PDB file of C-alpha atoms and ligand atoms in Angstrom:
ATOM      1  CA  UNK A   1      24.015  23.220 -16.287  1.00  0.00           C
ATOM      2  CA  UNK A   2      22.080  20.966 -14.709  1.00  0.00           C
ATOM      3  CA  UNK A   3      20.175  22.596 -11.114  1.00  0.00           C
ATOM      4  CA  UNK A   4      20.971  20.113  -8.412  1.00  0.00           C
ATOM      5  CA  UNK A   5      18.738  18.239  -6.469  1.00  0.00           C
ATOM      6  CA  UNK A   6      16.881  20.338  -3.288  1.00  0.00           C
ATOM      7  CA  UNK A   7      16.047  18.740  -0.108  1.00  0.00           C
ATOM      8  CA  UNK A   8      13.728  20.688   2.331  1.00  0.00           C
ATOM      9  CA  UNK A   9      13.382  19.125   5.803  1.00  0.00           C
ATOM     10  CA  UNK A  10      15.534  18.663   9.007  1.00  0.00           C
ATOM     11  CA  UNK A  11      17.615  16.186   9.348  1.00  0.00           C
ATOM     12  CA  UNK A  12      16.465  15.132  12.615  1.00  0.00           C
ATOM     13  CA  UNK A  13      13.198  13.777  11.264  1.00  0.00           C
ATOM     14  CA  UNK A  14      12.273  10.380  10.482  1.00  0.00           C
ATOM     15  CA  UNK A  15      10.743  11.120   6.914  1.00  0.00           C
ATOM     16  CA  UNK A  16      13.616  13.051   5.598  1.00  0.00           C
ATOM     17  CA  UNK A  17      15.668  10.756   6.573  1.00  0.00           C
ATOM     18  CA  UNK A  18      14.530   8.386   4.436  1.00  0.00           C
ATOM     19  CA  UNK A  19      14.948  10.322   1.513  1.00  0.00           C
ATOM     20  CA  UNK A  20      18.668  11.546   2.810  1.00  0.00           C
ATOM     21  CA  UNK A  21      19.273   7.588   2.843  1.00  0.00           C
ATOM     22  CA  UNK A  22      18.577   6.920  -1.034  1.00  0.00           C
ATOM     23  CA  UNK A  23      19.968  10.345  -1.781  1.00  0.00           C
ATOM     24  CA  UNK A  24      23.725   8.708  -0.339  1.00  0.00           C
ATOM     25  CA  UNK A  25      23.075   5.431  -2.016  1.00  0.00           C
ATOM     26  CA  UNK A  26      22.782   7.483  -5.397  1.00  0.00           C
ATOM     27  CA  UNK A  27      25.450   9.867  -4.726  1.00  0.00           C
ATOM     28  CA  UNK A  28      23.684  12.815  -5.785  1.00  0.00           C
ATOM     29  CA  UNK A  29      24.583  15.959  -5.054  1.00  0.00           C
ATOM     30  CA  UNK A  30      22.186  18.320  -3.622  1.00  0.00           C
ATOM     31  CA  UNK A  31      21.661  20.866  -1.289  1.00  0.00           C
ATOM     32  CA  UNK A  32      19.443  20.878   1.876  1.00  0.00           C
ATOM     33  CA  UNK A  33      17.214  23.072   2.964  1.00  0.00           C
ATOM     34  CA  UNK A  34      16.061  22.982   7.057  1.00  0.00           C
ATOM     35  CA  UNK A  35      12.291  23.284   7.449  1.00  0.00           C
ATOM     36  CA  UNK A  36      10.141  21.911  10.221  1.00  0.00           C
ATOM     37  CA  UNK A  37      10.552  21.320  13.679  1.00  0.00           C
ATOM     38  CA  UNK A  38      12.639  24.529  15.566  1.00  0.00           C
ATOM     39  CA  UNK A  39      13.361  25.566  11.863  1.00  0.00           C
ATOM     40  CA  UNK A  40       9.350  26.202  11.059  1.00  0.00           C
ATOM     41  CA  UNK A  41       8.978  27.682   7.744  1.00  0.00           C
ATOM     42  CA  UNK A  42       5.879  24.678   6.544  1.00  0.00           C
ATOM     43  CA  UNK A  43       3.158  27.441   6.633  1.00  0.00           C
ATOM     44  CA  UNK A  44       4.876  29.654   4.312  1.00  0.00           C
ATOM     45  CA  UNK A  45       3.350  30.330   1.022  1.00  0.00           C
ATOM     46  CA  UNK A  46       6.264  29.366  -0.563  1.00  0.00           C
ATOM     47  CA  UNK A  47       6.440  25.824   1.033  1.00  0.00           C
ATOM     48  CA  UNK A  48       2.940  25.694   0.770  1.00  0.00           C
ATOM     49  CA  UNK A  49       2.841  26.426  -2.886  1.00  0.00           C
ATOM     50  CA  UNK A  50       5.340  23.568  -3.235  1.00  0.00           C
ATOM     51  CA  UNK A  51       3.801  20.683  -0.545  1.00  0.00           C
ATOM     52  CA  UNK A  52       0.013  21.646  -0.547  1.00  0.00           C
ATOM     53  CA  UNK A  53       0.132  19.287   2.801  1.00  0.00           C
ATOM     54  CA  UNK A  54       2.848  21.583   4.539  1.00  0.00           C
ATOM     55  CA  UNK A  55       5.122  18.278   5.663  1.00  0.00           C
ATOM     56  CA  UNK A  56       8.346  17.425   4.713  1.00  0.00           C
ATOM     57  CA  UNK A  57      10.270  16.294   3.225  1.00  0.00           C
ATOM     58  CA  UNK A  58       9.630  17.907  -0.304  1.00  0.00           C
ATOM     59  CA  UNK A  59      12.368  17.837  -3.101  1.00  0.00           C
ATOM     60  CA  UNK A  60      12.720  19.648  -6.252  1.00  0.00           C
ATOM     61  CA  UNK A  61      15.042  18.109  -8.971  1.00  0.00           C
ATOM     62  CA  UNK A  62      15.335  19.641 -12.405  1.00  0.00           C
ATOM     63  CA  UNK A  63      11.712  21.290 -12.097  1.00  0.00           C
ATOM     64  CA  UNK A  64      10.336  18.450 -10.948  1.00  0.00           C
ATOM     65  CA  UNK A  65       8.844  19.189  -7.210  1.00  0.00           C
ATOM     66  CA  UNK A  66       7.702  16.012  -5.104  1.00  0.00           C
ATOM     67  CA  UNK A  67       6.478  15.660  -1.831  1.00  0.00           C
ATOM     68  CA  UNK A  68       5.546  12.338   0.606  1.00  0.00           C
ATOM     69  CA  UNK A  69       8.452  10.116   1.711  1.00  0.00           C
ATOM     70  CA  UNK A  70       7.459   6.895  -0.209  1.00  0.00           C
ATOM     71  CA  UNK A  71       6.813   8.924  -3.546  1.00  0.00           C
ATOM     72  CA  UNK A  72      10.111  11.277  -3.368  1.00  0.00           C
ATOM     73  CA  UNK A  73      12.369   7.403  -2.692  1.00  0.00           C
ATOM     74  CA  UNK A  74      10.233   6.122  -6.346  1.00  0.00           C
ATOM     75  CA  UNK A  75      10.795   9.205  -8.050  1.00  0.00           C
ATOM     76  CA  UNK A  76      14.591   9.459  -7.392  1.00  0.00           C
ATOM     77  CA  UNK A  77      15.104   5.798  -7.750  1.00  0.00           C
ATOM     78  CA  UNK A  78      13.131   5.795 -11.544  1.00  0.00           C
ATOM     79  CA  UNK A  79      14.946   8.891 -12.316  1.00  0.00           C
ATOM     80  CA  UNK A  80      18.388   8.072 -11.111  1.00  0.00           C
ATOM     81  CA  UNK A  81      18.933   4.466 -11.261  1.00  0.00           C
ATOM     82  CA  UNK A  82      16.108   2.881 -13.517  1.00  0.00           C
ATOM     83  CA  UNK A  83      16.181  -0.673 -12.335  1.00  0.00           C
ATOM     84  CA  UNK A  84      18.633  -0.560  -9.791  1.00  0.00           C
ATOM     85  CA  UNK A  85      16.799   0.111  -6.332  1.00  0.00           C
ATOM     86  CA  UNK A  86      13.051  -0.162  -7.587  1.00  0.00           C
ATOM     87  CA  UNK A  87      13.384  -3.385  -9.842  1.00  0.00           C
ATOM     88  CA  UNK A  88      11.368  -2.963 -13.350  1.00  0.00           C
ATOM     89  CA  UNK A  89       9.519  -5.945 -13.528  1.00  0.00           C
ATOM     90  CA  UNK A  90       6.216  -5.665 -11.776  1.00  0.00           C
ATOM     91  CA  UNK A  91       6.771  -8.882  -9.605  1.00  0.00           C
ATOM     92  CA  UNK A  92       9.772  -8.168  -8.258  1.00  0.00           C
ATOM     93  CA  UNK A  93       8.349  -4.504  -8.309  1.00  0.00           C
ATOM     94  CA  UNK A  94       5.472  -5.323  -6.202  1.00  0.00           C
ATOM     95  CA  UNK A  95       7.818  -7.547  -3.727  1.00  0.00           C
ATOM     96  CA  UNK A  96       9.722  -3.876  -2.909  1.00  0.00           C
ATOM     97  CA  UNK A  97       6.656  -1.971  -3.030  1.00  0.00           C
ATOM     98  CA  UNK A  98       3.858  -3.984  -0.701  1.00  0.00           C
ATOM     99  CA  UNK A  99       6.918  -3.425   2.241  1.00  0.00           C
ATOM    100  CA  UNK A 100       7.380  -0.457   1.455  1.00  0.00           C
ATOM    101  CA  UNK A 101       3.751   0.671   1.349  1.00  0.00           C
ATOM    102  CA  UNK A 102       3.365  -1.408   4.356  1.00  0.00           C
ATOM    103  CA  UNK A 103       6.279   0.347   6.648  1.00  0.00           C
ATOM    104  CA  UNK A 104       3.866   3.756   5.978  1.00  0.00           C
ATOM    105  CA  UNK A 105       0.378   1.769   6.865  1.00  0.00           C
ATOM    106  CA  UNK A 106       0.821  -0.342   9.368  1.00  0.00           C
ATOM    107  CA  UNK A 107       4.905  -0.017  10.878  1.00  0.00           C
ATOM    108  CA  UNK A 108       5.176   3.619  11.322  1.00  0.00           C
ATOM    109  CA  UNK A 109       1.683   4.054  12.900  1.00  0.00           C
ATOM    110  CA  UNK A 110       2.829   1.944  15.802  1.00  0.00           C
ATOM    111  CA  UNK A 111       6.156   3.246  16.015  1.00  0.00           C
ATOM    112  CA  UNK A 112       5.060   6.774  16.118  1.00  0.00           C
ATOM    113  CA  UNK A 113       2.389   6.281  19.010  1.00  0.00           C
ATOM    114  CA  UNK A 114       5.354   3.902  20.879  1.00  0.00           C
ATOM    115  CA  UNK A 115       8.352   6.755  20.327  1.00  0.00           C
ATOM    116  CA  UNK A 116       6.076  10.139  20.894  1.00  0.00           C
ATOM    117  CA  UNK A 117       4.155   8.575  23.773  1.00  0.00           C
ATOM    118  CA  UNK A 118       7.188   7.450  25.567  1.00  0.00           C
ATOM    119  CA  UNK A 119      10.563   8.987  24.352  1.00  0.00           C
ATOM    120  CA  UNK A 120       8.973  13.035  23.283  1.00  0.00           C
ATOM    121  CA  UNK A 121       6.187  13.052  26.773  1.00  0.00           C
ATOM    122  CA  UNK A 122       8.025  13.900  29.897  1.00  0.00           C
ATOM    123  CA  UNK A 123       7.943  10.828  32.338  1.00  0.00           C
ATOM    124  CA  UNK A 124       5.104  12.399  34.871  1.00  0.00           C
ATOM    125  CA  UNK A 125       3.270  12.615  31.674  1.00  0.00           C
ATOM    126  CA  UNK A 126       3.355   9.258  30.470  1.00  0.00           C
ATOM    127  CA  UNK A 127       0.074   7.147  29.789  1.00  0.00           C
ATOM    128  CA  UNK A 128       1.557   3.696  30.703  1.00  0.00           C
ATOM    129  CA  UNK A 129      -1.697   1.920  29.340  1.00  0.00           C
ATOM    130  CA  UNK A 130      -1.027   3.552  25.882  1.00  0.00           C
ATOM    131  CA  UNK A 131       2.741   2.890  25.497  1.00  0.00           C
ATOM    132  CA  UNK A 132       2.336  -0.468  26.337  1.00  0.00           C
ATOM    133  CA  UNK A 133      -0.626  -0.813  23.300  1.00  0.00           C
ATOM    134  CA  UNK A 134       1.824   0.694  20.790  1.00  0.00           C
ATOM    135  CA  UNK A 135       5.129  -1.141  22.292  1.00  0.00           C
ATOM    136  CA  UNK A 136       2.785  -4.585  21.866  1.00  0.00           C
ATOM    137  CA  UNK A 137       1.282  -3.260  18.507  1.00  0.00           C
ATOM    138  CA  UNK A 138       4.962  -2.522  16.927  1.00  0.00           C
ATOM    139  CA  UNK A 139       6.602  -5.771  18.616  1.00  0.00           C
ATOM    140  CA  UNK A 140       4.246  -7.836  16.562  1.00  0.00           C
ATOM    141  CA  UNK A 141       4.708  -6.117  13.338  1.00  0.00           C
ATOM    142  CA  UNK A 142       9.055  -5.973  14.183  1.00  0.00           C
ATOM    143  CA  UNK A 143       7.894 -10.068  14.779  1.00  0.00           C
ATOM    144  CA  UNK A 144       6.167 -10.723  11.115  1.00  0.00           C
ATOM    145  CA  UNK A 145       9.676  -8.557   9.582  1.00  0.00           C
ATOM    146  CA  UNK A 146      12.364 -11.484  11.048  1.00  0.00           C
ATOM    147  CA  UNK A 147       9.946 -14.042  10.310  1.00  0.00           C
ATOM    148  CA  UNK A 148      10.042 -12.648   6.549  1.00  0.00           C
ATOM    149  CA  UNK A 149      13.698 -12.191   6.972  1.00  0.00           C
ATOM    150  CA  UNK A 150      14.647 -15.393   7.914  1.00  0.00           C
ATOM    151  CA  UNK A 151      15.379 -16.679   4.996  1.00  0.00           C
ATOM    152  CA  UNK A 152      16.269 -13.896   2.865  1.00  0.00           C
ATOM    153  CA  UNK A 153      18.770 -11.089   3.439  1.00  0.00           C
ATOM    154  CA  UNK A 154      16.854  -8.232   2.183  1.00  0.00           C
ATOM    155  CA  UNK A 155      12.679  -7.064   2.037  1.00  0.00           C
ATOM    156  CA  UNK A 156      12.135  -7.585  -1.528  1.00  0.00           C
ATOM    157  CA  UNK A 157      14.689 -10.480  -1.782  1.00  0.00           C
ATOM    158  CA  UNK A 158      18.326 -10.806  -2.554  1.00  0.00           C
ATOM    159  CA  UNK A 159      18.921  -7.223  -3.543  1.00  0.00           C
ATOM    160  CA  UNK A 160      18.844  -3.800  -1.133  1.00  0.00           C
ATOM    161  CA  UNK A 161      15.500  -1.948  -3.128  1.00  0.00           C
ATOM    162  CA  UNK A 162      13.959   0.966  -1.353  1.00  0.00           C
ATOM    163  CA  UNK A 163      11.896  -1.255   0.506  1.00  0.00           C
ATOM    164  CA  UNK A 164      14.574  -1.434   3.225  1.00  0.00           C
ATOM    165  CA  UNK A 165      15.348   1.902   3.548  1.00  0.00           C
ATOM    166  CA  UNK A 166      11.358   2.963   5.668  1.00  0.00           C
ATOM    167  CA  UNK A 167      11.235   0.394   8.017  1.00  0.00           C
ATOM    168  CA  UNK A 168      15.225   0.031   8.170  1.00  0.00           C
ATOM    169  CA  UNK A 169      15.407   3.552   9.027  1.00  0.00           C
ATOM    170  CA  UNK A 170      13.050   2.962  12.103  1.00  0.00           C
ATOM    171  CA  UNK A 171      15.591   0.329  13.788  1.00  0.00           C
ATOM    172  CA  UNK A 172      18.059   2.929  15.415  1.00  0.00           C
ATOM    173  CA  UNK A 173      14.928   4.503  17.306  1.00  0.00           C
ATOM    174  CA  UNK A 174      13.615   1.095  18.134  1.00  0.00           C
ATOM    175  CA  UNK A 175      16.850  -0.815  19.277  1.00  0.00           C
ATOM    176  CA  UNK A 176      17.480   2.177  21.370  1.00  0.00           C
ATOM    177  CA  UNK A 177      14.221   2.341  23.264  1.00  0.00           C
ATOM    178  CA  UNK A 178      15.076   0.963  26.798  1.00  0.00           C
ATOM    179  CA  UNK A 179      11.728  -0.977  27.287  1.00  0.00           C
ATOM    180  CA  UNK A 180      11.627  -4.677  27.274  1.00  0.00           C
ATOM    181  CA  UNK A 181      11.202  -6.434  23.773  1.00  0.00           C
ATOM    182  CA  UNK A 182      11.259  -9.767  22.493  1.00  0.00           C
ATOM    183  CA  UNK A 183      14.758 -10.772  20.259  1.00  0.00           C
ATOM    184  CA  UNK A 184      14.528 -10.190  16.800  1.00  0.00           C
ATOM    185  CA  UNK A 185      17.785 -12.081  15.494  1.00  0.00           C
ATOM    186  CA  UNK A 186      16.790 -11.416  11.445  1.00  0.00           C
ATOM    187  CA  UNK A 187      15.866  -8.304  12.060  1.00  0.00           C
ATOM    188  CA  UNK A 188      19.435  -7.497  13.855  1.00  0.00           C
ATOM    189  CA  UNK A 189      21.167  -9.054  11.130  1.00  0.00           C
ATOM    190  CA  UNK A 190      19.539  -7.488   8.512  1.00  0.00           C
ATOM    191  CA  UNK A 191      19.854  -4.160  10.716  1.00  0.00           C
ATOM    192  CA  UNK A 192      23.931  -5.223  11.020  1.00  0.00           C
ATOM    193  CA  UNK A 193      23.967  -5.748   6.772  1.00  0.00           C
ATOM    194  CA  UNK A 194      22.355  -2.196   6.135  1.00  0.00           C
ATOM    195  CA  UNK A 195      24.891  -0.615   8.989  1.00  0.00           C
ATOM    196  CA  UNK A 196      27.586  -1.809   6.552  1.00  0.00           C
ATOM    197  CA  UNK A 197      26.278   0.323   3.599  1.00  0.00           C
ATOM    198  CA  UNK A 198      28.088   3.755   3.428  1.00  0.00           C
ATOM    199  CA  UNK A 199      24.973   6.125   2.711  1.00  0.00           C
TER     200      UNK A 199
HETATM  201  N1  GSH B   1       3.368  10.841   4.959  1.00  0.00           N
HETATM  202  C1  GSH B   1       4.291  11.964   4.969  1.00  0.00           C
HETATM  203  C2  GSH B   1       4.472  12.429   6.398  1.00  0.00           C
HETATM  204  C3  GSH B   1       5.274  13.720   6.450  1.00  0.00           C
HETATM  205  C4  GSH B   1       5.438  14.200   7.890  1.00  0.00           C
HETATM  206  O1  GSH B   1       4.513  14.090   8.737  1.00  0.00           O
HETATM  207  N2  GSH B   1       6.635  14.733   8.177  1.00  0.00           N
HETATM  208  C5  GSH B   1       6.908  15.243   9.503  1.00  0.00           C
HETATM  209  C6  GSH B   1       8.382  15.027   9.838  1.00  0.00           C
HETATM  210  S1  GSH B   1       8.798  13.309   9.972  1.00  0.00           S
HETATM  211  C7  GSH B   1       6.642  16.739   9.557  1.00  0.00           C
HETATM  212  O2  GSH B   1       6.556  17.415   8.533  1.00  0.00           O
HETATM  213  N3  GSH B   1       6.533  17.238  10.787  1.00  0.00           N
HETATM  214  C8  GSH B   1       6.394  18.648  11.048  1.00  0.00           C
HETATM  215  C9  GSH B   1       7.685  19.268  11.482  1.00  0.00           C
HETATM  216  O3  GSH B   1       8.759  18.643  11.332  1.00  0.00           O
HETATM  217  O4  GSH B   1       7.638  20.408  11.942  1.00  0.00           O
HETATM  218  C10 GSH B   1       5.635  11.506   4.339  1.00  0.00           C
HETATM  219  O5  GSH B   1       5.926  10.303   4.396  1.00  0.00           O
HETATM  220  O6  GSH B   1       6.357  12.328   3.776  1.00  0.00           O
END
């Protein structure tokens, strides 16, 4: 019988969360492991000897271990659903992957700085100059998304691909900050259409 798929990291964290996103959209079974965070457990040899890096999330499914965010969503998209949510052919391949690569270099650098420099440091802590660098840094990126959206309902192009799922995942924290930002209306809509999806 067939060992189900393995999912170390807490759910509360923005990379695993990723990963728990794809995993509904496949329906896959699997069983989660809590690591990280309150949990700890990323310096133990054992996690170690699976993610060299001690982050999470890792996953292991039939013997295969993987580890980083972006790699784990390829992996279990190739595996479980050739075709399906990482198209095949290398154009509309590469129209999935540049957003996707892009949500991990450019979006979530911003995003981090804006949400741990304003929503995880205690108010009398707060550098003021810095948030406002990061909210202006992530605006503008948020800005080039609904311009790219604007005429297309999904990142790579009339299909959901995993290219939604990193920089979708980001809009609950974002929409919820309570710090002045300028309307994204394709970007809310496109935030509205992925709502709808069950996983
Ligand atoms: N580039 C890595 C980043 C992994 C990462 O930094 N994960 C965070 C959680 S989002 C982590 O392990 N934090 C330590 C902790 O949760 O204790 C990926 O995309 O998987």
């Amino acid at each position: 019988m067939a060992t189900p798929l393995v999912v170390w990291g807490r759910r509360s964290a923005f990379n695993v969360q990723k990963v728990l996103w794809l995993v509904g959209e496949l329906g896959l079974e699997h069983r989660r492991i809590d690591v990280g965070g309150p949990f700890g457990g990323l310096d133990d040899p054992e996690f170690l000897a699976r993610n060299p890096n001690g982050r999470i999330p890792v996953i292991e499914d039939g013997g295969t271990v993987v580890w980083e965010s972006h790699s784990i969503l390829r992996y279990l998209a190739a595996r479980h659903a050739p075709g399906r949510f990482w198209p095949e052919d290398p154009a509309a391949r590469s129209r999935a992957d540049r957003w996707t690569d892009w949500a991990l270099s450019s979006l979530q650098p911003a995003f981090v700085d804006l949400f741990r420099g304003y929503y995880r440091t205690p108010d009398d802590q707060r550098d003021w100059a810095a948030i406002r660098g990061a909210l202006e840094r992530t605006a503008r990126l948020y800005g080039l998304l609904d311009r790219h959206l604007a005429d297309r309902p999904y990142l790579a192009g009339d299909e959901f691909t995993i290219a939604d799922i990193p920089a979708g995942a980001s809009l609950f924290r974002y929409f919820a900050l309570d710090l002045d930002r300028p309307a994204l209306p394709n970007v809310e809509a496109w935030h509205r259409r992925l709502a709808e999806r069950p996983a």
